[in-house]
């Protein structure tokens, strides 16, 4: 069963636009993480936000977390064709290395 | 080279055969994981290991066997492969919060 559910399942935008992906989860968490997967590759960790944090930035990435709504969003600003990938949220309930992944959002950035 | 590697990268086998997928990490991470990724299901955890000689089942363990005699290696064996085990298999390791993934093994069972 998937703890996190991403929305939308697929997103197509033009280069330079912002991309927003959402993740909803069901149970309490210690932290929530976002990963990127390029086609045919393994997942790469992007950013981690802890349950006591509301917003976090890393370069062109901005992650928000609303524990009252059990939801998170990932914003990629000024997108590039190289951002084309699938993006997964993953929840960690206990800070014990165990993650449950959502189904992912497929992002296509058109040049 | 440092990192996490998987072998083979591609494997075609027949129903009923035994197949072993290898995973090796050079970070001495305590935790290691095996996932399978199928269209429409995202990543599903098969087995994980918290340390050498300690393994536990994940969400979809049936038909798979793991061992971890050394910290750096975590092989996954399909004892009698079935067509439903056609998938992409990812190994990951973790020392703290985040997981580091291998490149994956694409397994086809005919």
PDB file of C-alpha atoms in Angstrom:
ATOM      1  CA  UNK A   1       0.000   0.000   0.000  1.00  0.00           C
ATOM      2  CA  UNK A   2       1.205   3.520  -0.731  1.00  0.00           C
ATOM      3  CA  UNK A   3       1.455   6.027   2.076  1.00  0.00           C
ATOM      4  CA  UNK A   4       2.005   8.960  -0.246  1.00  0.00           C
ATOM      5  CA  UNK A   5      -0.093   9.822  -3.257  1.00  0.00           C
ATOM      6  CA  UNK A   6       1.207  12.349  -5.745  1.00  0.00           C
ATOM      7  CA  UNK A   7      -0.941  14.692  -7.742  1.00  0.00           C
ATOM      8  CA  UNK A   8      -1.003  15.170 -10.663  1.00  0.00           C
ATOM      9  CA  UNK A   9       0.145  11.847 -12.068  1.00  0.00           C
ATOM     10  CA  UNK A  10       1.545  13.649 -15.100  1.00  0.00           C
ATOM     11  CA  UNK A  11       2.436  17.260 -15.815  1.00  0.00           C
ATOM     12  CA  UNK A  12       3.624  18.910 -19.015  1.00  0.00           C
ATOM     13  CA  UNK A  13       4.967  22.459 -19.026  1.00  0.00           C
ATOM     14  CA  UNK A  14       7.155  24.752 -21.090  1.00  0.00           C
ATOM     15  CA  UNK A  15      10.731  25.534 -20.177  1.00  0.00           C
ATOM     16  CA  UNK A  16      10.904  28.508 -17.839  1.00  0.00           C
ATOM     17  CA  UNK A  17       7.541  27.810 -16.198  1.00  0.00           C
ATOM     18  CA  UNK A  18       7.129  26.645 -12.623  1.00  0.00           C
ATOM     19  CA  UNK A  19       6.085  23.083 -11.835  1.00  0.00           C
ATOM     20  CA  UNK A  20       4.128  22.176  -8.715  1.00  0.00           C
ATOM     21  CA  UNK A  21       3.579  18.636  -7.507  1.00  0.00           C
ATOM     22  CA  UNK A  22       1.570  17.618  -4.488  1.00  0.00           C
ATOM     23  CA  UNK A  23       1.782  14.690  -2.125  1.00  0.00           C
ATOM     24  CA  UNK A  24      -0.816  13.537   0.371  1.00  0.00           C
ATOM     25  CA  UNK A  25      -0.202  10.924   3.031  1.00  0.00           C
ATOM     26  CA  UNK A  26      -2.262   9.085   5.585  1.00  0.00           C
ATOM     27  CA  UNK A  27      -0.406   8.584   8.862  1.00  0.00           C
ATOM     28  CA  UNK A  28       1.833  10.726  11.032  1.00  0.00           C
ATOM     29  CA  UNK A  29       5.406  11.177   9.882  1.00  0.00           C
ATOM     30  CA  UNK A  30       8.833  12.105  11.194  1.00  0.00           C
ATOM     31  CA  UNK A  31       9.942  13.447   7.828  1.00  0.00           C
ATOM     32  CA  UNK A  32       8.949  13.573   4.182  1.00  0.00           C
ATOM     33  CA  UNK A  33      11.373  13.341   1.303  1.00  0.00           C
ATOM     34  CA  UNK A  34      11.279  14.005  -2.424  1.00  0.00           C
ATOM     35  CA  UNK A  35      13.198  11.965  -4.963  1.00  0.00           C
ATOM     36  CA  UNK A  36      13.732  12.319  -8.693  1.00  0.00           C
ATOM     37  CA  UNK A  37      13.999   9.477 -11.178  1.00  0.00           C
ATOM     38  CA  UNK A  38      15.269  10.022 -14.665  1.00  0.00           C
ATOM     39  CA  UNK A  39      14.121   7.508 -17.242  1.00  0.00           C
ATOM     40  CA  UNK A  40      15.882   4.181 -16.788  1.00  0.00           C
ATOM     41  CA  UNK A  41      17.782   5.313 -13.699  1.00  0.00           C
ATOM     42  CA  UNK A  42      17.617   4.884  -9.954  1.00  0.00           C
ATOM     43  CA  UNK A  43      16.017   7.429  -7.653  1.00  0.00           C
ATOM     44  CA  UNK A  44      18.016  10.400  -6.468  1.00  0.00           C
ATOM     45  CA  UNK A  45      17.295  12.188  -3.204  1.00  0.00           C
ATOM     46  CA  UNK A  46      16.337  15.850  -3.629  1.00  0.00           C
ATOM     47  CA  UNK A  47      15.229  17.246  -0.310  1.00  0.00           C
ATOM     48  CA  UNK A  48      14.037  16.238   3.153  1.00  0.00           C
ATOM     49  CA  UNK A  49      11.615  18.180   5.321  1.00  0.00           C
ATOM     50  CA  UNK A  50      10.972  17.261   8.937  1.00  0.00           C
ATOM     51  CA  UNK A  51       7.580  17.259  10.604  1.00  0.00           C
ATOM     52  CA  UNK A  52       8.411  20.397  12.602  1.00  0.00           C
ATOM     53  CA  UNK A  53       9.352  22.348   9.472  1.00  0.00           C
ATOM     54  CA  UNK A  54       6.908  24.145   7.207  1.00  0.00           C
ATOM     55  CA  UNK A  55       9.074  25.116   4.266  1.00  0.00           C
ATOM     56  CA  UNK A  56      12.464  24.292   2.897  1.00  0.00           C
ATOM     57  CA  UNK A  57      14.486  25.496  -0.085  1.00  0.00           C
ATOM     58  CA  UNK A  58      17.257  23.959  -2.128  1.00  0.00           C
ATOM     59  CA  UNK A  59      18.334  25.825  -5.242  1.00  0.00           C
ATOM     60  CA  UNK A  60      15.283  25.990  -7.518  1.00  0.00           C
ATOM     61  CA  UNK A  61      13.333  23.602  -5.293  1.00  0.00           C
ATOM     62  CA  UNK A  62      10.866  24.688  -2.672  1.00  0.00           C
ATOM     63  CA  UNK A  63       9.087  22.148  -0.467  1.00  0.00           C
ATOM     64  CA  UNK A  64       6.229  22.871   1.892  1.00  0.00           C
ATOM     65  CA  UNK A  65       4.719  20.610   4.495  1.00  0.00           C
ATOM     66  CA  UNK A  66       1.330  20.925   6.161  1.00  0.00           C
ATOM     67  CA  UNK A  67       1.042  18.226   8.805  1.00  0.00           C
ATOM     68  CA  UNK A  68      -2.504  19.250   9.697  1.00  0.00           C
ATOM     69  CA  UNK A  69      -3.593  18.434   6.145  1.00  0.00           C
ATOM     70  CA  UNK A  70      -1.085  15.616   5.759  1.00  0.00           C
ATOM     71  CA  UNK A  71       0.188  17.094   2.540  1.00  0.00           C
ATOM     72  CA  UNK A  72       3.348  18.408   0.935  1.00  0.00           C
ATOM     73  CA  UNK A  73       4.152  20.230  -2.253  1.00  0.00           C
ATOM     74  CA  UNK A  74       7.272  20.424  -4.380  1.00  0.00           C
ATOM     75  CA  UNK A  75       7.776  23.517  -6.480  1.00  0.00           C
ATOM     76  CA  UNK A  76      10.417  23.631  -9.191  1.00  0.00           C
ATOM     77  CA  UNK A  77      10.945  27.190 -10.357  1.00  0.00           C
ATOM     78  CA  UNK A  78      12.156  28.248 -13.814  1.00  0.00           C
ATOM     79  CA  UNK A  79      12.034  24.676 -15.068  1.00  0.00           C
ATOM     80  CA  UNK A  80      14.507  23.314 -17.592  1.00  0.00           C
ATOM     81  CA  UNK A  81      14.290  20.469 -20.077  1.00  0.00           C
ATOM     82  CA  UNK A  82      16.733  18.584 -17.825  1.00  0.00           C
ATOM     83  CA  UNK A  83      14.082  18.597 -15.077  1.00  0.00           C
ATOM     84  CA  UNK A  84      12.067  16.102 -17.130  1.00  0.00           C
ATOM     85  CA  UNK A  85      11.756  13.092 -14.822  1.00  0.00           C
ATOM     86  CA  UNK A  86       9.438  11.357 -12.398  1.00  0.00           C
ATOM     87  CA  UNK A  87       9.201  12.811  -8.915  1.00  0.00           C
ATOM     88  CA  UNK A  88       8.313  10.744  -5.866  1.00  0.00           C
ATOM     89  CA  UNK A  89       7.451  11.689  -2.347  1.00  0.00           C
ATOM     90  CA  UNK A  90       8.417   9.314   0.437  1.00  0.00           C
ATOM     91  CA  UNK A  91       7.335   9.346   4.042  1.00  0.00           C
ATOM     92  CA  UNK A  92       9.271   8.196   7.080  1.00  0.00           C
ATOM     93  CA  UNK A  93       7.105   7.648  10.157  1.00  0.00           C
ATOM     94  CA  UNK A  94       9.833   6.981  12.697  1.00  0.00           C
ATOM     95  CA  UNK A  95      13.154   8.393  11.457  1.00  0.00           C
ATOM     96  CA  UNK A  96      14.160   4.773  11.188  1.00  0.00           C
ATOM     97  CA  UNK A  97      15.379   4.633   7.596  1.00  0.00           C
ATOM     98  CA  UNK A  98      12.141   3.042   6.382  1.00  0.00           C
ATOM     99  CA  UNK A  99      10.399   4.942   3.611  1.00  0.00           C
ATOM    100  CA  UNK A 100       7.077   4.436   1.889  1.00  0.00           C
ATOM    101  CA  UNK A 101       6.956   5.848  -1.632  1.00  0.00           C
ATOM    102  CA  UNK A 102       4.071   7.321  -3.552  1.00  0.00           C
ATOM    103  CA  UNK A 103       3.265   6.498  -7.158  1.00  0.00           C
ATOM    104  CA  UNK A 104       5.096   9.520  -8.562  1.00  0.00           C
ATOM    105  CA  UNK A 105       4.426  12.482 -10.831  1.00  0.00           C
ATOM    106  CA  UNK A 106       5.794  12.355 -14.372  1.00  0.00           C
ATOM    107  CA  UNK A 107       7.040  15.803 -15.318  1.00  0.00           C
ATOM    108  CA  UNK A 108       7.796  16.744 -18.894  1.00  0.00           C
ATOM    109  CA  UNK A 109       9.444  20.093 -19.574  1.00  0.00           C
ATOM    110  CA  UNK A 110       9.281  21.069 -23.223  1.00  0.00           C
ATOM    111  CA  UNK A 111      12.101  23.197 -24.628  1.00  0.00           C
TER     112      UNK A 111
ATOM    113  CA  UNK B   1      34.367   3.488  -7.159  1.00  0.00           C
ATOM    114  CA  UNK B   2      32.290   4.555  -4.197  1.00  0.00           C
ATOM    115  CA  UNK B   3      28.563   4.130  -4.348  1.00  0.00           C
ATOM    116  CA  UNK B   4      25.986   1.464  -4.835  1.00  0.00           C
ATOM    117  CA  UNK B   5      26.082  -0.936  -7.740  1.00  0.00           C
ATOM    118  CA  UNK B   6      23.774  -3.625  -9.041  1.00  0.00           C
ATOM    119  CA  UNK B   7      24.414  -6.547 -11.329  1.00  0.00           C
ATOM    120  CA  UNK B   8      23.364  -7.630 -13.795  1.00  0.00           C
ATOM    121  CA  UNK B   9      21.722  -4.537 -15.276  1.00  0.00           C
ATOM    122  CA  UNK B  10      19.543  -6.622 -17.559  1.00  0.00           C
ATOM    123  CA  UNK B  11      18.483 -10.236 -17.204  1.00  0.00           C
ATOM    124  CA  UNK B  12      16.177 -12.466 -19.189  1.00  0.00           C
ATOM    125  CA  UNK B  13      15.256 -15.799 -17.670  1.00  0.00           C
ATOM    126  CA  UNK B  14      12.618 -18.483 -17.953  1.00  0.00           C
ATOM    127  CA  UNK B  15       9.804 -19.421 -15.628  1.00  0.00           C
ATOM    128  CA  UNK B  16      10.984 -21.752 -12.886  1.00  0.00           C
ATOM    129  CA  UNK B  17      14.647 -20.783 -12.973  1.00  0.00           C
ATOM    130  CA  UNK B  18      16.531 -19.409 -10.011  1.00  0.00           C
ATOM    131  CA  UNK B  19      17.885 -15.897 -10.418  1.00  0.00           C
ATOM    132  CA  UNK B  20      20.116 -13.877  -8.104  1.00  0.00           C
ATOM    133  CA  UNK B  21      20.392 -10.126  -8.313  1.00  0.00           C
ATOM    134  CA  UNK B  22      23.446  -8.603  -6.696  1.00  0.00           C
ATOM    135  CA  UNK B  23      23.786  -5.361  -4.785  1.00  0.00           C
ATOM    136  CA  UNK B  24      26.985  -3.871  -3.414  1.00  0.00           C
ATOM    137  CA  UNK B  25      27.559  -0.615  -1.518  1.00  0.00           C
ATOM    138  CA  UNK B  26      30.815   0.963  -0.438  1.00  0.00           C
ATOM    139  CA  UNK B  27      29.558   3.343   2.256  1.00  0.00           C
ATOM    140  CA  UNK B  28      29.208   0.766   5.045  1.00  0.00           C
ATOM    141  CA  UNK B  29      25.590   1.826   5.446  1.00  0.00           C
ATOM    142  CA  UNK B  30      23.706  -0.212   8.002  1.00  0.00           C
ATOM    143  CA  UNK B  31      20.424  -0.385   6.129  1.00  0.00           C
ATOM    144  CA  UNK B  32      19.875  -1.928   2.727  1.00  0.00           C
ATOM    145  CA  UNK B  33      16.665  -2.380   0.789  1.00  0.00           C
ATOM    146  CA  UNK B  34      15.241  -4.145  -2.234  1.00  0.00           C
ATOM    147  CA  UNK B  35      12.343  -2.609  -4.152  1.00  0.00           C
ATOM    148  CA  UNK B  36      10.515  -3.532  -7.283  1.00  0.00           C
ATOM    149  CA  UNK B  37       9.043  -0.942  -9.594  1.00  0.00           C
ATOM    150  CA  UNK B  38       6.114  -1.736 -11.845  1.00  0.00           C
ATOM    151  CA  UNK B  39       3.986   0.598 -13.912  1.00  0.00           C
ATOM    152  CA  UNK B  40       1.083   1.822 -11.835  1.00  0.00           C
ATOM    153  CA  UNK B  41       2.543   0.660  -8.518  1.00  0.00           C
ATOM    154  CA  UNK B  42       5.458   2.950  -7.853  1.00  0.00           C
ATOM    155  CA  UNK B  43       8.118   1.398  -5.632  1.00  0.00           C
ATOM    156  CA  UNK B  44       7.228  -1.533  -3.434  1.00  0.00           C
ATOM    157  CA  UNK B  45       9.520  -2.816  -0.712  1.00  0.00           C
ATOM    158  CA  UNK B  46      10.435  -6.498  -1.003  1.00  0.00           C
ATOM    159  CA  UNK B  47      12.943  -6.988   1.833  1.00  0.00           C
ATOM    160  CA  UNK B  48      15.206  -4.890   3.937  1.00  0.00           C
ATOM    161  CA  UNK B  49      18.151  -5.383   6.244  1.00  0.00           C
ATOM    162  CA  UNK B  50      19.101  -3.315   9.266  1.00  0.00           C
ATOM    163  CA  UNK B  51      22.581  -4.852   9.568  1.00  0.00           C
ATOM    164  CA  UNK B  52      24.556  -7.919   8.592  1.00  0.00           C
ATOM    165  CA  UNK B  53      22.613 -11.090   9.386  1.00  0.00           C
ATOM    166  CA  UNK B  54      19.429  -9.102  10.108  1.00  0.00           C
ATOM    167  CA  UNK B  55      16.739  -9.130   7.415  1.00  0.00           C
ATOM    168  CA  UNK B  56      13.008  -8.565   7.407  1.00  0.00           C
ATOM    169  CA  UNK B  57      10.087  -8.719   5.039  1.00  0.00           C
ATOM    170  CA  UNK B  58       8.651  -5.730   3.287  1.00  0.00           C
ATOM    171  CA  UNK B  59       5.359  -5.297   1.483  1.00  0.00           C
ATOM    172  CA  UNK B  60       5.804  -7.957  -1.233  1.00  0.00           C
ATOM    173  CA  UNK B  61       8.256 -10.649  -0.040  1.00  0.00           C
ATOM    174  CA  UNK B  62       6.626 -13.775  -1.489  1.00  0.00           C
ATOM    175  CA  UNK B  63       8.825 -15.621  -3.975  1.00  0.00           C
ATOM    176  CA  UNK B  64      12.011 -13.836  -2.889  1.00  0.00           C
ATOM    177  CA  UNK B  65      14.870 -14.714  -0.554  1.00  0.00           C
ATOM    178  CA  UNK B  66      17.613 -12.428   0.753  1.00  0.00           C
ATOM    179  CA  UNK B  67      20.773 -12.808   2.763  1.00  0.00           C
ATOM    180  CA  UNK B  68      23.292 -10.409   4.210  1.00  0.00           C
ATOM    181  CA  UNK B  69      26.453 -12.084   5.405  1.00  0.00           C
ATOM    182  CA  UNK B  70      28.514  -8.928   4.810  1.00  0.00           C
ATOM    183  CA  UNK B  71      27.525  -5.308   5.409  1.00  0.00           C
ATOM    184  CA  UNK B  72      28.310  -4.291   1.837  1.00  0.00           C
ATOM    185  CA  UNK B  73      26.387  -6.997  -0.040  1.00  0.00           C
ATOM    186  CA  UNK B  74      22.665  -7.700  -0.161  1.00  0.00           C
ATOM    187  CA  UNK B  75      21.750 -10.283  -2.824  1.00  0.00           C
ATOM    188  CA  UNK B  76      18.146 -10.948  -3.792  1.00  0.00           C
ATOM    189  CA  UNK B  77      17.223 -14.418  -5.050  1.00  0.00           C
ATOM    190  CA  UNK B  78      14.143 -15.463  -6.939  1.00  0.00           C
ATOM    191  CA  UNK B  79      14.046 -19.156  -6.140  1.00  0.00           C
ATOM    192  CA  UNK B  80      11.638 -20.102  -8.934  1.00  0.00           C
ATOM    193  CA  UNK B  81      10.964 -17.144 -11.192  1.00  0.00           C
ATOM    194  CA  UNK B  82       7.431 -16.398 -12.347  1.00  0.00           C
ATOM    195  CA  UNK B  83       6.188 -14.047 -15.067  1.00  0.00           C
ATOM    196  CA  UNK B  84       4.678 -11.795 -12.416  1.00  0.00           C
ATOM    197  CA  UNK B  85       8.213 -11.111 -11.186  1.00  0.00           C
ATOM    198  CA  UNK B  86       9.069  -9.330 -14.422  1.00  0.00           C
ATOM    199  CA  UNK B  87       9.967  -5.884 -13.138  1.00  0.00           C
ATOM    200  CA  UNK B  88      12.715  -3.387 -12.495  1.00  0.00           C
ATOM    201  CA  UNK B  89      14.485  -4.091  -9.230  1.00  0.00           C
ATOM    202  CA  UNK B  90      16.231  -1.387  -7.233  1.00  0.00           C
ATOM    203  CA  UNK B  91      18.597  -1.810  -4.367  1.00  0.00           C
ATOM    204  CA  UNK B  92      19.121   1.056  -1.927  1.00  0.00           C
ATOM    205  CA  UNK B  93      21.202   1.741   1.147  1.00  0.00           C
ATOM    206  CA  UNK B  94      20.791   4.185   3.990  1.00  0.00           C
ATOM    207  CA  UNK B  95      23.012   5.389   6.767  1.00  0.00           C
ATOM    208  CA  UNK B  96      20.620   7.940   8.247  1.00  0.00           C
ATOM    209  CA  UNK B  97      17.485   9.532   6.852  1.00  0.00           C
ATOM    210  CA  UNK B  98      17.923   9.335   3.106  1.00  0.00           C
ATOM    211  CA  UNK B  99      18.229   6.373   0.785  1.00  0.00           C
ATOM    212  CA  UNK B 100      20.733   5.997  -2.029  1.00  0.00           C
ATOM    213  CA  UNK B 101      19.642   3.932  -4.977  1.00  0.00           C
ATOM    214  CA  UNK B 102      21.471   1.702  -7.379  1.00  0.00           C
ATOM    215  CA  UNK B 103      20.874   1.925 -11.138  1.00  0.00           C
ATOM    216  CA  UNK B 104      18.418  -0.961 -11.172  1.00  0.00           C
ATOM    217  CA  UNK B 105      18.163  -4.396 -12.752  1.00  0.00           C
ATOM    218  CA  UNK B 106      15.572  -4.927 -15.464  1.00  0.00           C
ATOM    219  CA  UNK B 107      14.395  -8.525 -15.149  1.00  0.00           C
ATOM    220  CA  UNK B 108      12.235 -10.256 -17.724  1.00  0.00           C
ATOM    221  CA  UNK B 109      10.787 -13.666 -16.970  1.00  0.00           C
ATOM    222  CA  UNK B 110       9.568 -15.512 -20.066  1.00  0.00           C
TER     223      UNK B 110
END
